[in-house]
C-alpha positions as semicolon CSV with decimal commas, in nm:
position;residue;x (nm);y (nm);z (nm)
1;M;9,928;0,570;-15,457
2;K;9,791;0,252;-15,306
3;R;9,428;0,197;-15,391
4;P;9,197;0,161;-15,089
5;S;9,067;-0,189;-15,026
6;A;8,701;-0,273;-15,073
7;V;8,667;-0,320;-14,697
8;V;8,797;0,029;-14,622
9;M;8,579;0,183;-14,893
10;V;8,264;0,011;-14,765
11;V;8,334;0,111;-14,405
12;A;8,403;0,471;-14,502
13;L;8,082;0,484;-14,704
14;A;7,885;0,336;-14,412
15;A;8,032;0,593;-14,177
16;M;7,932;0,875;-14,410
17;L;7,582;0,740;-14,448
18;T;7,524;0,679;-14,080
19;A;7,708;0,968;-13,913
20;P;7,488;1,239;-13,763
21;A;7,437;1,541;-13,982
22;F;7,572;1,759;-13,701
23;A;7,823;1,658;-13,437
24;E;7,885;1,884;-13,141
25;K;8,238;1,966;-13,037
26;R;8,286;1,860;-12,678
27;V;8,597;1,900;-12,465
28;A;8,667;1,746;-12,125
29;L;8,904;1,840;-11,842
30;V;8,989;1,551;-11,609
31;I;9,195;1,594;-11,291
32;G;9,263;1,327;-11,030
33;N;9,455;1,435;-10,718
34;G;9,552;1,168;-10,469
35;A;9,915;1,218;-10,364
36;Y;9,840;1,443;-10,066
37;T;10,097;1,456;-9,790
38;A;9,848;1,484;-9,504
39;S;9,567;1,263;-9,624
40;P;9,650;1,068;-9,943
41;L;9,377;0,916;-10,158
42;S;9,434;0,599;-10,359
43;N;9,152;0,619;-10,612
44;P;9,152;0,965;-10,779
45;P;9,438;0,891;-11,025
46;N;9,258;0,571;-11,130
47;D;8,927;0,757;-11,143
48;A;9,076;1,023;-11,367
49;K;9,236;0,772;-11,600
50;D;8,915;0,574;-11,640
51;M;8,692;0,881;-11,682
52;A;8,932;1,022;-11,943
53;A;8,903;0,694;-12,135
54;L;8,524;0,711;-12,104
55;F;8,517;1,064;-12,245
56;R;8,755;0,977;-12,529
57;G;8,533;0,684;-12,614
58;A;8,251;0,937;-12,651
59;D;8,460;1,129;-12,910
60;M;8,564;1,411;-12,679
61;A;8,892;1,595;-12,680
62;V;9,034;1,539;-12,332
63;V;9,289;1,718;-12,114
64;D;9,367;1,472;-11,834
65;R;9,619;1,518;-11,554
66;T;9,687;1,361;-11,216
67;N;9,848;1,468;-10,889
68;L;9,879;1,836;-10,973
69;D;10,006;2,119;-10,759
70;L;9,839;2,459;-10,796
71;A;10,059;2,561;-11,088
72;G;9,982;2,232;-11,259
73;M;9,608;2,279;-11,211
74;E;9,629;2,631;-11,353
75;K;9,819;2,496;-11,655
76;A;9,564;2,220;-11,708
77;V;9,278;2,470;-11,699
78;S;9,460;2,700;-11,944
79;D;9,515;2,411;-12,187
80;F;9,150;2,316;-12,149
81;V;9,022;2,668;-12,210
82;K;9,229;2,692;-12,530
83;L;9,063;2,377;-12,664
84;L;8,717;2,514;-12,584
85;K;8,727;2,765;-12,871
86;G;8,425;2,685;-13,088
87;A;8,313;2,402;-12,857
88;D;7,952;2,337;-12,766
89;S;8,000;2,152;-12,437
90;A;8,264;2,175;-12,165
91;V;8,287;1,875;-11,932
92;V;8,491;1,890;-11,610
93;Y;8,563;1,593;-11,387
94;Y;8,757;1,635;-11,063
95;A;8,846;1,368;-10,808
96;G;9,040;1,455;-10,497
97;H;9,007;1,670;-10,189
98;G;8,767;1,962;-10,194
99;V;8,667;2,202;-9,919
100;Q;8,433;2,494;-9,873
101;V;8,513;2,823;-9,710
102;G;8,242;3,081;-9,662
103;G;8,013;2,891;-9,897
104;E;8,275;2,884;-10,176
105;N;8,409;2,551;-10,303
106;Y;8,783;2,497;-10,353
107;L;8,965;2,211;-10,528
108;V;9,278;2,129;-10,332
109;P;9,608;2,069;-10,517
110;V;9,866;1,819;-10,392
111;R;10,186;1,933;-10,220
112;E;10,009;2,238;-10,070
113;T;9,993;2,323;-9,699
114;V;9,642;2,445;-9,624
115;G;9,575;2,522;-9,262
116;S;9,357;2,834;-9,263
117;E;9,084;3,006;-9,462
118;A;9,337;3,243;-9,612
119;Q;9,558;2,954;-9,723
120;V;9,259;2,772;-9,873
121;R;9,173;3,080;-10,078
122;S;9,529;3,143;-10,195
123;R;9,655;2,786;-10,243
124;S;9,349;2,612;-10,392
125;M;9,137;2,655;-10,704
126;A;8,793;2,815;-10,660
127;V;8,519;2,633;-10,849
128;S;8,343;2,963;-10,925
129;D;8,660;3,099;-11,092
130;L;8,691;2,781;-11,298
131;L;8,331;2,809;-11,416
132;E;8,370;3,177;-11,507
133;R;8,676;3,100;-11,718
134;I;8,483;2,828;-11,898
135;K;8,184;3,056;-11,949
136;G;8,414;3,315;-12,106
137;T;8,486;3,078;-12,395
138;G;8,124;3,100;-12,510
139;V;8,033;2,733;-12,465
140;K;7,663;2,652;-12,459
141;T;7,673;2,380;-12,193
142;I;7,889;2,313;-11,886
143;I;7,886;1,970;-11,719
144;L;8,069;1,949;-11,385
145;F;8,134;1,624;-11,196
146;L;8,272;1,673;-10,844
147;D;8,396;1,359;-10,670
148;A;8,560;1,595;-10,425
149;C;8,368;1,562;-10,102
150;R;8,614;1,356;-9,897
151;D;8,639;1,426;-9,527
152;N;8,887;1,668;-9,362
153;P;9,209;1,627;-9,560
154;F;9,412;1,813;-9,300
155;P;9,356;1,646;-8,961
156;G;9,494;1,838;-8,668
157;S;9,508;2,165;-8,863
158;S;9,354;2,485;-8,740
159;R;9,169;2,545;-9,063
160;S;8,803;2,654;-9,043
161;A;8,696;2,513;-9,377
162;A;8,357;2,343;-9,355
163;R;8,280;1,976;-9,401
164;G;8,205;1,864;-9,757
165;L;8,112;2,101;-10,040
166;S;7,844;2,365;-10,078
167;V;7,594;2,414;-10,359
168;V;7,759;2,554;-10,673
169;P;7,584;2,879;-10,780
170;T;7,413;2,875;-11,119
171;V;7,621;3,003;-11,410
172;A;7,416;3,277;-11,576
173;D;7,325;3,239;-11,944
174;V;7,481;2,893;-11,977
175;E;7,316;2,550;-11,965
176;T;7,470;2,393;-11,657
177;V;7,475;2,055;-11,483
178;V;7,659;2,000;-11,155
179;A;7,683;1,644;-11,023
180;F;7,805;1,601;-10,665
181;A;7,934;1,274;-10,520
182;T;7,712;1,342;-10,220
183;E;7,485;1,604;-10,068
184;P;7,622;1,947;-9,981
185;G;7,785;1,950;-9,640
186;K;7,833;1,571;-9,641
187;T;8,138;1,357;-9,726
188;A;8,182;1,079;-9,981
189;A;8,364;0,747;-9,967
190;D;8,694;0,703;-10,152
191;G;8,603;0,340;-10,214
192;G;8,792;0,019;-10,144
193;G;8,842;-0,091;-10,505
194;R;9,002;0,070;-10,808
195;N;8,752;0,356;-10,820
196;G;8,564;0,577;-10,579
197;V;8,204;0,475;-10,519
198;F;8,060;0,772;-10,709
199;T;8,300;0,745;-11,002
200;A;8,242;0,370;-11,031
201;A;7,871;0,443;-11,074
202;L;7,947;0,714;-11,331
203;L;8,162;0,474;-11,532
204;K;7,885;0,215;-11,526
205;N;7,594;0,438;-11,626
206;L;7,704;0,750;-11,815
207;A;7,791;0,577;-12,140
208;Q;7,471;0,377;-12,175
209;P;7,333;0,468;-12,520
210;G;7,002;0,649;-12,507
211;L;7,037;0,766;-12,146
212;N;7,056;1,142;-12,111
213;I;7,249;1,279;-11,816
214;A;6,942;1,321;-11,594
215;E;6,837;0,960;-11,654
216;A;7,194;0,830;-11,610
217;M;7,233;1,017;-11,280
218;I;6,918;0,851;-11,146
219;Q;7,094;0,517;-11,200
220;V;7,417;0,658;-11,051
221;R;7,233;0,769;-10,739
222;A;7,063;0,430;-10,704
223;D;7,397;0,246;-10,738
224;V;7,573;0,469;-10,483
225;L;7,287;0,439;-10,235
226;A;7,298;0,060;-10,272
227;A;7,678;0,048;-10,238
228;T;7,683;0,266;-9,925
229;G;7,366;0,147;-9,754
230;G;7,209;0,486;-9,809
231;E;7,492;0,672;-9,634
232;Q;7,610;0,855;-9,948
233;Q;7,349;1,034;-10,157
234;P;7,469;1,190;-10,484
235;R;7,306;1,516;-10,589
236;L;7,236;1,654;-10,935
237;D;7,168;2,023;-10,998
238;L;7,016;2,031;-11,343
239;G;6,991;2,350;-11,546
240;L;6,918;2,218;-11,894
241;S;6,646;2,307;-12,141
242;R;6,725;2,007;-12,362
243;P;6,865;1,657;-12,304
244;W;7,243;1,612;-12,290
245;Y;7,397;1,274;-12,369
246;L;7,746;1,145;-12,313
247;V;7,666;0,892;-12,583
248;D;7,402;1,036;-12,811
249;P;7,159;0,771;-12,942
250;A;7,218;0,891;-13,298
251;V;7,595;0,866;-13,255
252;A;7,565;0,522;-13,097
253;A;7,346;0,412;-13,388
254;A;7,599;0,549;-13,639
255;K;7,887;0,364;-13,472
256;A;7,689;0,042;-13,452
257;Q;7,597;0,074;-13,820
258;A;7,961;0,139;-13,912
259;A;8,073;-0,165;-13,712
260;A;7,808;-0,379;-13,880
261;A;7,912;-0,250;-14,223
262;E;8,279;-0,322;-14,148
263;S;8,192;-0,674;-14,037
264;Q;7,990;-0,734;-14,355
265;A;8,277;-0,600;-14,564
266;Q;8,521;-0,835;-14,389
267;L;8,278;-1,122;-14,449
268;A;8,259;-1,031;-14,817
269;A;8,640;-1,022;-14,834
270;L;8,653;-1,368;-14,676
271;D;8,399;-1,499;-14,926
272;K;8,607;-1,365;-15,215
273;E;8,925;-1,514;-15,070
274;M;8,754;-1,851;-15,025
275;A;8,613;-1,841;-15,377
276;D;8,962;-1,770;-15,514
277;R;9,105;-2,056;-15,310
278;Q;8,829;-2,288;-15,431
279;A;8,927;-2,204;-15,788
280;R;9,291;-2,286;-15,704
281;I;9,180;-2,616;-15,551
282;A;8,994;-2,705;-15,869
283;A;9,300;-2,615;-16,078
284;A;9,552;-2,797;-15,856
285;K;9,770;-3,046;-16,054
286;D;9,881;-3,269;-15,767
287;A;9,715;-3,417;-15,461
288;A;9,954;-3,258;-15,209
289;S;9,883;-2,905;-15,329
290;R;9,512;-2,976;-15,338
291;E;9,518;-3,123;-14,986
292;A;9,705;-2,819;-14,846
293;L;9,461;-2,581;-15,010
294;E;9,160;-2,780;-14,885
295;L;9,300;-2,776;-14,530
296;E;9,344;-2,400;-14,550
297;Q;8,991;-2,372;-14,688
298;R;8,843;-2,567;-14,398
299;K;9,021;-2,339;-14,151
300;Q;8,889;-2,040;-14,340
301;E;8,538;-2,185;-14,334
302;A;8,557;-2,206;-13,954
303;S;8,677;-1,846;-13,941
304;R;8,398;-1,742;-14,172
305;A;8,137;-1,914;-13,957
306;A;8,259;-1,719;-13,654
307;K;8,267;-1,398;-13,858
308;Q;7,914;-1,470;-13,981
309;L;7,787;-1,496;-13,623
310;E;7,968;-1,175;-13,535
311;A;7,823;-0,998;-13,839
312;E;7,472;-1,111;-13,754
313;S;7,510;-0,995;-13,394
314;L;7,647;-0,658;-13,505
315;A;7,366;-0,623;-13,758
316;R;7,107;-0,690;-13,489
317;T;7,275;-0,440;-13,257
318;A;7,292;-0,182;-13,533
319;E;6,924;-0,224;-13,611
320;L;6,829;-0,198;-13,245
321;R;7,046;0,112;-13,207
322;R;6,888;0,265;-13,516
323;Q;6,538;0,196;-13,393
324;A;6,627;0,325;-13,047
325;A;6,775;0,643;-13,194
326;D;6,468;0,698;-13,412
327;A;6,240;0,634;-13,117
328;E;6,441;0,865;-12,892
329;A;6,426;1,137;-13,156
330;R;6,049;1,095;-13,182
331;K;6,019;1,098;-12,804
332;Q;6,213;1,422;-12,780
333;E;6,006;1,571;-13,062
334;Q;5,692;1,490;-12,867
335;V;5,838;1,633;-12,546
336;Q;5,948;1,949;-12,723
337;A;5,608;1,973;-12,892
338;S;5,438;1,958;-12,552
339;V;5,679;2,222;-12,422
340;R;5,597;2,446;-12,718
341;A;5,227;2,387;-12,660
342;Q;5,273;2,487;-12,298
343;E;5,461;2,803;-12,398
344;E;5,194;2,895;-12,651
345;L;4,926;2,834;-12,391
346;S;5,114;3,046;-12,140
347;A;5,136;3,329;-12,388
348;A;4,765;3,301;-12,463
349;M;4,685;3,302;-12,095
350;A;4,905;3,608;-12,038
351;K;4,700;3,789;-12,300
352;R;4,383;3,661;-12,139
353;R;4,496;3,788;-11,799
354;A;4,569;4,129;-11,945
355;E;4,212;4,148;-12,076
356;L;4,074;4,048;-11,738
357;E;4,283;4,302;-11,552
358;K;4,026;4,563;-11,656
359;L;3,763;4,372;-11,464
360;G;3,944;4,431;-11,137
361;A;3,824;4,789;-11,117
362;Q;3,466;4,673;-11,155
363;G;3,495;4,491;-10,823
364;A;3,420;4,819;-10,646
365;A;3,140;4,923;-10,880
366;A;2,805;5,024;-10,729
367;D;2,610;4,813;-10,978
368;P;2,542;4,471;-10,820
369;D;2,497;4,311;-11,162
370;A;2,840;4,439;-11,264
371;M;2,998;4,304;-10,946
372;V;2,839;3,962;-10,992
373;A;2,946;3,965;-11,357
374;T;3,303;4,043;-11,251
375;V;3,312;3,749;-11,012
376;E;3,165;3,518;-11,274
377;R;3,412;3,634;-11,539
378;F;3,706;3,561;-11,311
379;K;3,563;3,218;-11,228
380;A;3,506;3,145;-11,594
381;A;3,860;3,257;-11,681
382;I;4,012;3,028;-11,417
383;T;3,795;2,738;-11,530
384;E;3,891;2,806;-11,891
385;I;4,263;2,806;-11,809
386;E;4,229;2,487;-11,603
387;G;4,048;2,322;-11,892
388;Q;4,311;2,428;-12,141
389;F;4,593;2,308;-11,919
390;E;4,412;1,977;-11,869
391;S;4,388;1,948;-12,246
392;S;4,756;2,038;-12,278
393;W;4,848;1,770;-12,024
394;R;4,644;1,505;-12,205
395;E;4,816;1,597;-12,531
396;A;5,158;1,596;-12,365
397;E;5,088;1,259;-12,204
398;R;4,969;1,113;-12,534
399;G;5,275;1,247;-12,713
400;I;5,521;1,121;-12,454
401;R;5,362;0,775;-12,443
402;S;5,355;0,752;-12,821
403;G;5,720;0,858;-12,823
404;F;5,807;0,571;-12,590
405;D;5,600;0,313;-12,780
406;P;5,875;0,247;-13,039
407;L;6,128;0,200;-12,757
408;F;5,909;-0,065;-12,598
409;A;5,862;-0,221;-12,943
410;V;6,240;-0,239;-12,989
411;L;6,272;-0,402;-12,648
412;A;6,001;-0,655;-12,731
413;K;6,188;-0,758;-13,049
414;A;6,523;-0,796;-12,874
415;E;6,681;-1,140;-12,909
416;P;6,924;-1,315;-12,675
417;E;7,290;-1,273;-12,748
418;L;7,491;-1,580;-12,830
419;W;7,660;-1,578;-12,491
420;E;7,339;-1,533;-12,289
421;T;7,144;-1,810;-12,122
422;D;6,765;-1,786;-12,128
423;A;6,766;-1,676;-11,764
424;E;7,028;-1,407;-11,830
425;Y;6,835;-1,287;-12,134
426;E;6,510;-1,260;-11,936
427;R;6,688;-1,074;-11,655
428;R;6,838;-0,830;-11,904
429;K;6,501;-0,770;-12,067
430;A;6,337;-0,720;-11,728
431;T;6,609;-0,472;-11,628
432;D;6,580;-0,284;-11,957
433;R;6,201;-0,281;-11,926
434;G;6,228;-0,144;-11,573
435;K;6,462;0,133;-11,685
436;L;6,231;0,219;-11,975
437;D;5,927;0,224;-11,746
438;A;6,115;0,449;-11,503
439;D;6,228;0,673;-11,788
440;M;5,874;0,715;-11,916
441;A;5,732;0,765;-11,566
442;G;5,998;1,026;-11,495
443;T;5,934;1,206;-11,822
444;L;5,559;1,210;-11,757
445;A;5,606;1,326;-11,398
446;N;5,842;1,605;-11,501
447;R;5,608;1,728;-11,773
448;K;5,304;1,714;-11,545
449;A;5,490;1,896;-11,268
450;A;5,597;2,164;-11,517
451;L;5,241;2,204;-11,641
452;E;5,100;2,219;-11,289
453;A;5,358;2,480;-11,191
454;E;5,268;2,684;-11,499
455;L;4,897;2,644;-11,423
456;K;4,952;2,772;-11,070
457;K;5,155;3,060;-11,206
458;Q;4,894;3,148;-11,467
459;T;4,600;3,135;-11,228
460;A;4,766;3,297;-10,925
461;T;4,676;3,652;-11,025
462;L;4,325;3,558;-11,134
463;T;4,265;3,365;-10,812
464;A;4,374;3,666;-10,607
465;Q;4,154;3,895;-10,816
466;L;3,862;3,658;-10,774
467;A;3,910;3,658;-10,396
468;T;3,920;4,039;-10,398
469;A;3,608;4,061;-10,613
470;L;3,423;3,814;-10,389
471;K;3,527;3,999;-10,077
472;A;3,411;4,328;-10,225
473;L;3,083;4,171;-10,335
474;E;3,010;4,021;-9,994
475;A;3,106;4,342;-9,812
476;K;2,902;4,569;-10,039
477;T;2,570;4,705;-9,906
478;W;2,291;4,840;-10,122
479;T;1,982;5,034;-10,006
480;V;1,634;5,000;-10,150
481;P;1,533;5,340;-10,293
482;A;1,315;5,542;-10,054
483;S;1,039;5,549;-10,313
484;Q;1,016;5,171;-10,281
485;V;1,000;5,157;-9,902
486;R;0,662;5,197;-9,731
487;V;0,639;5,314;-9,369
488;T;0,308;5,243;-9,194
489;V;0,255;5,407;-8,853
490;G;0,011;5,242;-8,616
491;D;-0,185;5,392;-8,327
492;Y;0,000;5,508;-8,020
493;D;-0,105;5,345;-7,689
494;R;-0,070;5,614;-7,422
495;N;-0,113;5,364;-7,143
496;T;0,175;5,137;-7,251
497;R;0,363;5,417;-7,421
498;L;0,424;5,190;-7,721
499;W;0,395;5,309;-8,081
500;P;0,399;5,041;-8,358
501;V;0,554;5,120;-8,695
502;S;0,590;4,889;-8,998
503;V;0,867;4,920;-9,260
504;E;0,814;4,726;-9,584
505;S;1,021;4,696;-9,901
506;L;0,819;4,727;-10,220
507;D;1,113;4,612;-10,436
508;P;1,021;4,262;-10,566
509;A;1,389;4,165;-10,562
510;V;1,423;4,248;-10,191
511;E;1,122;4,122;-10,002
512;A;1,140;4,248;-9,645
513;T;0,905;4,366;-9,372
514;E;0,995;4,470;-9,021
515;Q;0,750;4,547;-8,740
516;F;0,899;4,801;-8,500
517;V;0,746;4,889;-8,164
518;I;0,887;5,213;-8,032
519;D;0,902;5,187;-7,653
520;F;0,905;5,538;-7,503
521;N;0,934;5,391;-7,154
522;K;1,306;5,368;-7,229
523;S;1,338;5,735;-7,314
524;K;1,544;5,963;-7,092
525;D;1,306;6,251;-7,167
526;I;0,972;6,094;-7,260
527;K;0,790;6,420;-7,326
528;T;1,051;6,567;-7,560
529;E;1,111;6,246;-7,754
530;L;0,743;6,160;-7,784
531;V;0,652;6,507;-7,908
532;A;0,936;6,497;-8,163
533;F;0,822;6,159;-8,289
534;D;0,459;6,267;-8,310
535;R;0,562;6,573;-8,511
536;A;0,763;6,351;-8,751
537;V;0,462;6,122;-8,796
538;K;0,230;6,408;-8,876
539;A;0,488;6,569;-9,109
540;G;0,558;6,246;-9,292
541;A;0,922;6,273;-9,187
542;L;0,966;5,907;-9,098
543;A;1,155;5,705;-9,358
544;G;1,253;5,344;-9,378
545;E;1,590;5,216;-9,497
546;V;1,617;4,858;-9,622
547;C;1,985;4,757;-9,665
548;W;2,076;4,440;-9,849
549;G;2,373;4,251;-9,992
550;I;2,462;3,953;-10,207
551;R;2,593;3,617;-10,090
552;P;2,719;3,345;-10,327
553;D;2,546;3,008;-10,306
554;P;2,809;2,781;-10,472
555;A;2,622;2,460;-10,392
556;N;2,333;2,568;-10,611
557;G;2,532;2,780;-10,855
558;R;2,353;3,104;-10,775
559;Y;2,364;3,427;-10,574
560;L;2,127;3,508;-10,292
561;V;1,996;3,848;-10,183
562;V;2,039;3,880;-9,808
563;L;1,900;4,144;-9,574
564;K;2,161;4,326;-9,371
565;N;1,944;4,566;-9,170
566;I;1,620;4,767;-9,168
567;T;1,620;5,109;-9,011
568;L;1,347;5,358;-8,923
569;R;1,489;5,708;-8,944
570;N;1,356;6,052;-8,839
571;L;1,437;6,277;-9,129
572;E;1,402;6,595;-8,922
573;N;1,713;6,521;-8,719
574;G;1,858;6,234;-8,924
575;K;1,865;6,002;-8,625
576;A;1,773;5,636;-8,633
577;V;1,464;5,570;-8,427
578;A;1,486;5,192;-8,453
579;S;1,700;4,939;-8,635
580;S;1,717;4,564;-8,661
581;A;1,915;4,296;-8,845
582;P;1,756;3,981;-8,989
583;G;1,710;3,710;-8,734
584;K;1,733;3,956;-8,441
């Protein structure tokens, strides 16, 4: 058996040392349909070929086909589904005509006559059926790229299929990403070059190391908007709980390290070869042999110099990739830590809400102190939750920023490549800095939005309960006990037929006095009413009622006792003789 060379052994060792401890199995299905009879498309076959190469470069197993009829599409999907056994991610890319009927999306095969809704359903492939077949394999993540929003592929037909595509329903229990070439109901450009506008942007941005799919699609959208003057607006429906990368930073770092190790091994082999040749030069017996060897050595020295530059560049790239992968891992750890903190806080708040639920019943209690206490407890609970969420946000922000710090440090240490001018190098750094700033801003905005949504969710019930408690408090009326209300009857003036009566609260918490003047001139039956009143006075049957309530005074952080009404009542018949409200 031939013994492996030192170069091969070093490269293999580097690959083992730098490869990720766990590599996900990912399988891609790529279909490009362009050879339509009615409305042919030039780019989809090219799009499919280039996307398949992109996916293979990201170490995916790929099933790629072009210009398929319905039977061919079914066969491609069957082959794809077979490969998905034990896979973690299923990636589907389709370029070609697509239509919607009744809100359902269909991928249109070539060589099919589709002129009605029924024909669309029977002669095209439903996206929902495709997704269900993929889900049945047990994959954890489904990524779907649809560059299938071209305009009416069947001009002059009587079909009732709608323009563009509709939103793809969420696949239950599976992490899902659906990327549309344009907004639902709109159409996308096929493009005038080799690739469609949307696919060209995918090819440019998806494979950038360190960019997860959400970040890459932001760049894709920006490129498509720029290329179409804002006419075509890609859409991303994201249903992920963790980042998904076409090129994982750790994998990119491993490949860069392997390439650097291979280059160093080749350099070492060159050094050994040159050392051996130098020994032969020294041992040469004649001038001609020595001259030939020296000429070969000078050529080899030039090759070595070029290889040295290449090795240094690869080493720098490998180091930058390693640092970027480490920084990305730390960033994700910080993000996940903030997510966990949010979840723990949510759980704590759920428990807190359960404890406060018992206070709701106290909102209708007769005890004013209990009602005020209920309101204050709800306020305190909301303030407590807001404070804890504010603390959680500060911690999340600190963690996210600290996670990005190493990425900015890597960028600051970046050196110009050999082929870059100073101006090109500065432009590249500025672009990379802009992307990193946007990435951090987006991460911060997403985390803050998630926290604010959770805060709103956590406080919604408490806020409603607080409003109910406040409403009950403000509507509640209490009455000063009769023993603490003094009624003083003055002298009756027979000439004016006026009888003064004073009602006074003796409760120090409810200071109130009302001077009533009973005017018997207004009576329908003066004699009867006057005699009845006189009898009540002599029998001590007149009683005063002092009714009061509570009104919050937020500006001063207190509650005020407010008079609602004072009534003079004849206890013999229970009727109110006089009544007044404060200020009247």
